[in-house]
N, CA, C, O and CB atoms as a CASP TS submission, in Angstrom:
PFRMAT TS
TARGET T0000
AUTHOR 0000-0000-0000
METHOD Language model
MODEL 1
PARENT N/A
ATOM      1  N   MET     1     -22.872   1.212 -17.685  1.00  0.00           N
ATOM      2  CA  MET     1     -21.507   1.537 -18.128  1.00  0.00           C
ATOM      3  C   MET     1     -20.797   2.397 -17.077  1.00  0.00           C
ATOM      4  O   MET     1     -19.629   2.170 -16.762  1.00  0.00           O
ATOM      5  CB  MET     1     -21.536   2.276 -19.499  1.00  0.00           C
ATOM      6  N   LEU     2     -21.501   3.362 -16.552  1.00  0.00           N
ATOM      7  CA  LEU     2     -20.917   4.265 -15.554  1.00  0.00           C
ATOM      8  C   LEU     2     -20.604   3.516 -14.257  1.00  0.00           C
ATOM      9  O   LEU     2     -19.611   3.801 -13.587  1.00  0.00           O
ATOM     10  CB  LEU     2     -21.874   5.442 -15.268  1.00  0.00           C
ATOM     11  N   ILE     3     -21.468   2.550 -13.914  1.00  0.00           N
ATOM     12  CA  ILE     3     -21.259   1.755 -12.694  1.00  0.00           C
ATOM     13  C   ILE     3     -19.980   0.929 -12.817  1.00  0.00           C
ATOM     14  O   ILE     3     -19.220   0.816 -11.855  1.00  0.00           O
ATOM     15  CB  ILE     3     -22.477   0.826 -12.428  1.00  0.00           C
ATOM     16  N   MET     4     -19.741   0.356 -13.984  1.00  0.00           N
ATOM     17  CA  MET     4     -18.528  -0.430 -14.220  1.00  0.00           C
ATOM     18  C   MET     4     -17.283   0.439 -14.076  1.00  0.00           C
ATOM     19  O   MET     4     -16.297   0.026 -13.466  1.00  0.00           O
ATOM     20  CB  MET     4     -18.565  -1.074 -15.616  1.00  0.00           C
ATOM     21  N   TYR     5     -17.334   1.643 -14.639  1.00  0.00           N
ATOM     22  CA  TYR     5     -16.204   2.572 -14.563  1.00  0.00           C
ATOM     23  C   TYR     5     -15.921   2.946 -13.111  1.00  0.00           C
ATOM     24  O   TYR     5     -14.766   2.987 -12.688  1.00  0.00           O
ATOM     25  CB  TYR     5     -16.484   3.840 -15.397  1.00  0.00           C
ATOM     26  N   TYR     6     -16.982   3.220 -12.352  1.00  0.00           N
ATOM     27  CA  TYR     6     -16.841   3.570 -10.941  1.00  0.00           C
ATOM     28  C   TYR     6     -16.248   2.401 -10.150  1.00  0.00           C
ATOM     29  O   TYR     6     -15.382   2.592  -9.297  1.00  0.00           O
ATOM     30  CB  TYR     6     -18.205   3.979 -10.349  1.00  0.00           C
ATOM     31  N   PHE     7     -16.726   1.193 -10.446  1.00  0.00           N
ATOM     32  CA  PHE     7     -16.248  -0.006  -9.764  1.00  0.00           C
ATOM     33  C   PHE     7     -14.762  -0.237 -10.026  1.00  0.00           C
ATOM     34  O   PHE     7     -14.003  -0.540  -9.105  1.00  0.00           O
ATOM     35  CB  PHE     7     -17.055  -1.226 -10.208  1.00  0.00           C
ATOM     36  N   PHE     8     -14.347  -0.091 -11.300  1.00  0.00           N
ATOM     37  CA  PHE     8     -12.939  -0.311 -11.644  1.00  0.00           C
ATOM     38  C   PHE     8     -12.028   0.748 -11.029  1.00  0.00           C
ATOM     39  O   PHE     8     -10.925   0.437 -10.581  1.00  0.00           O
ATOM     40  CB  PHE     8     -12.765  -0.321 -13.157  1.00  0.00           C
ATOM     41  N   SER     9     -12.491   2.001 -11.008  1.00  0.00           N
ATOM     42  CA  SER     9     -11.688   3.072 -10.413  1.00  0.00           C
ATOM     43  C   SER     9     -11.526   2.832  -8.913  1.00  0.00           C
ATOM     44  O   SER     9     -10.455   3.072  -8.355  1.00  0.00           O
ATOM     45  CB  SER     9     -12.338   4.456 -10.673  1.00  0.00           C
ATOM     46  N   LEU    10     -12.587   2.360  -8.263  1.00  0.00           N
ATOM     47  CA  LEU    10     -12.541   2.059  -6.834  1.00  0.00           C
ATOM     48  C   LEU    10     -11.592   0.890  -6.570  1.00  0.00           C
ATOM     49  O   LEU    10     -10.826   0.910  -5.606  1.00  0.00           O
ATOM     50  CB  LEU    10     -13.956   1.738  -6.300  1.00  0.00           C
ATOM     51  N   LEU    11     -11.647  -0.129  -7.432  1.00  0.00           N
ATOM     52  CA  LEU    11     -10.792  -1.308  -7.298  1.00  0.00           C
ATOM     53  C   LEU    11      -9.318  -0.922  -7.435  1.00  0.00           C
ATOM     54  O   LEU    11      -8.481  -1.370  -6.652  1.00  0.00           O
ATOM     55  CB  LEU    11     -11.166  -2.369  -8.353  1.00  0.00           C
ATOM     56  N   ILE    12      -9.003  -0.089  -8.432  1.00  0.00           N
ATOM     57  CA  ILE    12      -7.627   0.372  -8.645  1.00  0.00           C
ATOM     58  C   ILE    12      -7.151   1.185  -7.442  1.00  0.00           C
ATOM     59  O   ILE    12      -6.006   1.056  -7.008  1.00  0.00           O
ATOM     60  CB  ILE    12      -7.527   1.218  -9.940  1.00  0.00           C
ATOM     61  N   PHE    13      -8.042   2.024  -6.909  1.00  0.00           N
ATOM     62  CA  PHE    13      -7.718   2.847  -5.738  1.00  0.00           C
ATOM     63  C   PHE    13      -7.382   1.970  -4.533  1.00  0.00           C
ATOM     64  O   PHE    13      -6.409   2.225  -3.823  1.00  0.00           O
ATOM     65  CB  PHE    13      -8.891   3.787  -5.398  1.00  0.00           C
ATOM     66  N   LEU    14      -8.195   0.935  -4.309  1.00  0.00           N
ATOM     67  CA  LEU    14      -7.957   0.012  -3.195  1.00  0.00           C
ATOM     68  C   LEU    14      -6.639  -0.737  -3.362  1.00  0.00           C
ATOM     69  O   LEU    14      -5.909  -0.933  -2.391  1.00  0.00           O
ATOM     70  CB  LEU    14      -9.110  -0.986  -3.078  1.00  0.00           C
ATOM     71  N   ILE    15      -6.332  -1.156  -4.592  1.00  0.00           N
ATOM     72  CA  ILE    15      -5.079  -1.868  -4.867  1.00  0.00           C
ATOM     73  C   ILE    15      -3.880  -0.962  -4.567  1.00  0.00           C
ATOM     74  O   ILE    15      -2.893  -1.401  -3.977  1.00  0.00           O
ATOM     75  CB  ILE    15      -5.035  -2.351  -6.343  1.00  0.00           C
ATOM     76  N   PHE    16      -3.979   0.314  -4.984  1.00  0.00           N
ATOM     77  CA  PHE    16      -2.888   1.254  -4.718  1.00  0.00           C
ATOM     78  C   PHE    16      -2.699   1.476  -3.217  1.00  0.00           C
ATOM     79  O   PHE    16      -1.566   1.595  -2.751  1.00  0.00           O
ATOM     80  CB  PHE    16      -3.158   2.592  -5.415  1.00  0.00           C
ATOM     81  N   ILE    17      -3.790   1.532  -2.460  1.00  0.00           N
ATOM     82  CA  ILE    17      -3.703   1.699  -1.005  1.00  0.00           C
ATOM     83  C   ILE    17      -3.009   0.485  -0.381  1.00  0.00           C
ATOM     84  O   ILE    17      -2.141   0.638   0.478  1.00  0.00           O
ATOM     85  CB  ILE    17      -5.119   1.893  -0.386  1.00  0.00           C
ATOM     86  N   LEU    18      -3.393  -0.723  -0.815  1.00  0.00           N
ATOM     87  CA  LEU    18      -2.785  -1.946  -0.280  1.00  0.00           C
ATOM     88  C   LEU    18      -1.287  -1.992  -0.566  1.00  0.00           C
ATOM     89  O   LEU    18      -0.496  -2.350   0.306  1.00  0.00           O
ATOM     90  CB  LEU    18      -3.468  -3.184  -0.872  1.00  0.00           C
ATOM     91  N   ILE    19      -0.896  -1.626  -1.796  1.00  0.00           N
ATOM     92  CA  ILE    19       0.525  -1.607  -2.170  1.00  0.00           C
ATOM     93  C   ILE    19       1.276  -0.580  -1.320  1.00  0.00           C
ATOM     94  O   ILE    19       2.381  -0.846  -0.849  1.00  0.00           O
ATOM     95  CB  ILE    19       0.692  -1.283  -3.684  1.00  0.00           C
ATOM     96  N   GLY    20       0.674   0.583  -1.129  1.00  0.00           N
ATOM     97  CA  GLY    20       1.293   1.645  -0.330  1.00  0.00           C
ATOM     98  C   GLY    20       1.500   1.216   1.112  1.00  0.00           C
ATOM     99  O   GLY    20       2.563   1.445   1.689  1.00  0.00           O
ATOM    100  N   VAL    21       0.482   0.591   1.693  1.00  0.00           N
ATOM    101  CA  VAL    21       0.572   0.128   3.086  1.00  0.00           C
ATOM    102  C   VAL    21       1.638  -0.955   3.223  1.00  0.00           C
ATOM    103  O   VAL    21       2.423  -0.938   4.171  1.00  0.00           O
ATOM    104  CB  VAL    21      -0.794  -0.408   3.572  1.00  0.00           C
ATOM    105  N   ALA    22       1.670  -1.901   2.276  1.00  0.00           N
ATOM    106  CA  ALA    22       2.652  -2.988   2.311  1.00  0.00           C
ATOM    107  C   ALA    22       4.070  -2.433   2.198  1.00  0.00           C
ATOM    108  O   ALA    22       4.969  -2.868   2.916  1.00  0.00           O
ATOM    109  CB  ALA    22       2.383  -3.998   1.177  1.00  0.00           C
ATOM    110  N   PHE    23       4.269  -1.464   1.286  1.00  0.00           N
ATOM    111  CA  PHE    23       5.586  -0.862   1.093  1.00  0.00           C
ATOM    112  C   PHE    23       6.018  -0.093   2.339  1.00  0.00           C
ATOM    113  O   PHE    23       7.176  -0.168   2.750  1.00  0.00           O
ATOM    114  CB  PHE    23       5.577   0.069  -0.128  1.00  0.00           C
ATOM    115  N   PHE    24       5.074   0.652   2.944  1.00  0.00           N
ATOM    116  CA  PHE    24       5.373   1.420   4.153  1.00  0.00           C
ATOM    117  C   PHE    24       5.741   0.500   5.312  1.00  0.00           C
ATOM    118  O   PHE    24       6.650   0.805   6.085  1.00  0.00           O
ATOM    119  CB  PHE    24       4.176   2.297   4.537  1.00  0.00           C
ATOM    120  N   THR    25       5.033  -0.632   5.436  1.00  0.00           N
ATOM    121  CA  THR    25       5.318  -1.602   6.503  1.00  0.00           C
ATOM    122  C   THR    25       6.715  -2.202   6.326  1.00  0.00           C
ATOM    123  O   THR    25       7.464  -2.342   7.293  1.00  0.00           O
ATOM    124  CB  THR    25       4.252  -2.727   6.516  1.00  0.00           C
ATOM    125  N   LEU    26       7.059  -2.554   5.084  1.00  0.00           N
ATOM    126  CA  LEU    26       8.391  -3.096   4.795  1.00  0.00           C
ATOM    127  C   LEU    26       9.471  -2.081   5.140  1.00  0.00           C
ATOM    128  O   LEU    26      10.478  -2.419   5.761  1.00  0.00           O
ATOM    129  CB  LEU    26       8.501  -3.503   3.315  1.00  0.00           C
ATOM    130  N   LEU    27       9.253  -0.832   4.730  1.00  0.00           N
ATOM    131  CA  LEU    27      10.221   0.234   4.978  1.00  0.00           C
ATOM    132  C   LEU    27      10.388   0.458   6.479  1.00  0.00           C
ATOM    133  O   LEU    27      11.505   0.632   6.965  1.00  0.00           O
ATOM    134  CB  LEU    27       9.780   1.540   4.284  1.00  0.00           C
ATOM    135  N   GLU    28       9.271   0.453   7.210  1.00  0.00           N
ATOM    136  CA  GLU    28       9.300   0.668   8.655  1.00  0.00           C
ATOM    137  C   GLU    28      10.076  -0.448   9.353  1.00  0.00           C
ATOM    138  O   GLU    28      10.864  -0.189  10.263  1.00  0.00           O
ATOM    139  CB  GLU    28       7.869   0.750   9.214  1.00  0.00           C
ATOM    140  N   ARG    29       9.848  -1.687   8.923  1.00  0.00           N
ATOM    141  CA  ARG    29      10.569  -2.820   9.516  1.00  0.00           C
ATOM    142  C   ARG    29      12.068  -2.726   9.251  1.00  0.00           C
ATOM    143  O   ARG    29      12.875  -3.042  10.125  1.00  0.00           O
ATOM    144  CB  ARG    29      10.025  -4.144   8.969  1.00  0.00           C
ATOM    145  N   LYS    30      12.443  -2.291   8.044  1.00  0.00           N
ATOM    146  CA  LYS    30      13.865  -2.137   7.718  1.00  0.00           C
ATOM    147  C   LYS    30      14.503  -1.064   8.590  1.00  0.00           C
ATOM    148  O   LYS    30      15.620  -1.237   9.077  1.00  0.00           O
ATOM    149  CB  LYS    30      14.044  -1.787   6.229  1.00  0.00           C
ATOM    150  N   ILE    31      13.793   0.043   8.785  1.00  0.00           N
ATOM    151  CA  ILE    31      14.317   1.145   9.600  1.00  0.00           C
ATOM    152  C   ILE    31      14.438   0.703  11.059  1.00  0.00           C
ATOM    153  O   ILE    31      15.448   0.977  11.707  1.00  0.00           O
ATOM    154  CB  ILE    31      13.403   2.398   9.485  1.00  0.00           C
ATOM    155  N   LEU    32      13.409   0.019  11.581  1.00  0.00           N
ATOM    156  CA  LEU    32      13.446  -0.454  12.965  1.00  0.00           C
ATOM    157  C   LEU    32      14.573  -1.463  13.165  1.00  0.00           C
ATOM    158  O   LEU    32      15.263  -1.427  14.183  1.00  0.00           O
ATOM    159  CB  LEU    32      12.098  -1.083  13.354  1.00  0.00           C
ATOM    160  N   GLY    33      14.764  -2.360  12.202  1.00  0.00           N
ATOM    161  CA  GLY    33      15.851  -3.337  12.275  1.00  0.00           C
ATOM    162  C   GLY    33      17.200  -2.652  12.262  1.00  0.00           C
ATOM    163  O   GLY    33      18.114  -3.053  12.982  1.00  0.00           O
ATOM    164  N   TYR    34      17.330  -1.603  11.434  1.00  0.00           N
ATOM    165  CA  TYR    34      18.581  -0.857  11.342  1.00  0.00           C
ATOM    166  C   TYR    34      18.882  -0.144  12.658  1.00  0.00           C
ATOM    167  O   TYR    34      20.037  -0.077  13.079  1.00  0.00           O
ATOM    168  CB  TYR    34      18.520   0.157  10.190  1.00  0.00           C
ATOM    169  N   ILE    35      17.847   0.387  13.308  1.00  0.00           N
ATOM    170  CA  ILE    35      18.037   1.078  14.590  1.00  0.00           C
ATOM    171  C   ILE    35      18.429   0.071  15.677  1.00  0.00           C
ATOM    172  O   ILE    35      19.293   0.357  16.505  1.00  0.00           O
ATOM    173  CB  ILE    35      16.743   1.842  15.001  1.00  0.00           C
ATOM    174  N   GLN    36      17.795  -1.107  15.673  1.00  0.00           N
ATOM    175  CA  GLN    36      18.080  -2.117  16.692  1.00  0.00           C
ATOM    176  C   GLN    36      19.488  -2.681  16.554  1.00  0.00           C
ATOM    177  O   GLN    36      20.119  -3.015  17.557  1.00  0.00           O
ATOM    178  CB  GLN    36      17.064  -3.245  16.609  1.00  0.00           C
ATOM    179  N   ILE    37      19.991  -2.791  15.318  1.00  0.00           N
ATOM    180  CA  ILE    37      21.341  -3.315  15.095  1.00  0.00           C
ATOM    181  C   ILE    37      22.385  -2.372  15.701  1.00  0.00           C
ATOM    182  O   ILE    37      23.368  -2.826  16.286  1.00  0.00           O
ATOM    183  CB  ILE    37      21.606  -3.511  13.580  1.00  0.00           C
ATOM    184  N   ARG    38      22.170  -1.060  15.560  1.00  0.00           N
ATOM    185  CA  ARG    38      23.151  -0.089  16.054  1.00  0.00           C
ATOM    186  C   ARG    38      23.152   0.065  17.550  1.00  0.00           C
ATOM    187  O   ARG    38      23.931   0.851  18.089  1.00  0.00           O
ATOM    188  CB  ARG    38      22.906   1.234  15.439  1.00  0.00           C
TER
END
């Protein structure tokens, strides 16, 4: 039971990291595009 809980918490943590990285990459590209336009 404890192993399952640990596995799910780790999985959720990894998903949050992936979402954070994807969002940061999108934001960075928007900022770089905005700088290049000006």
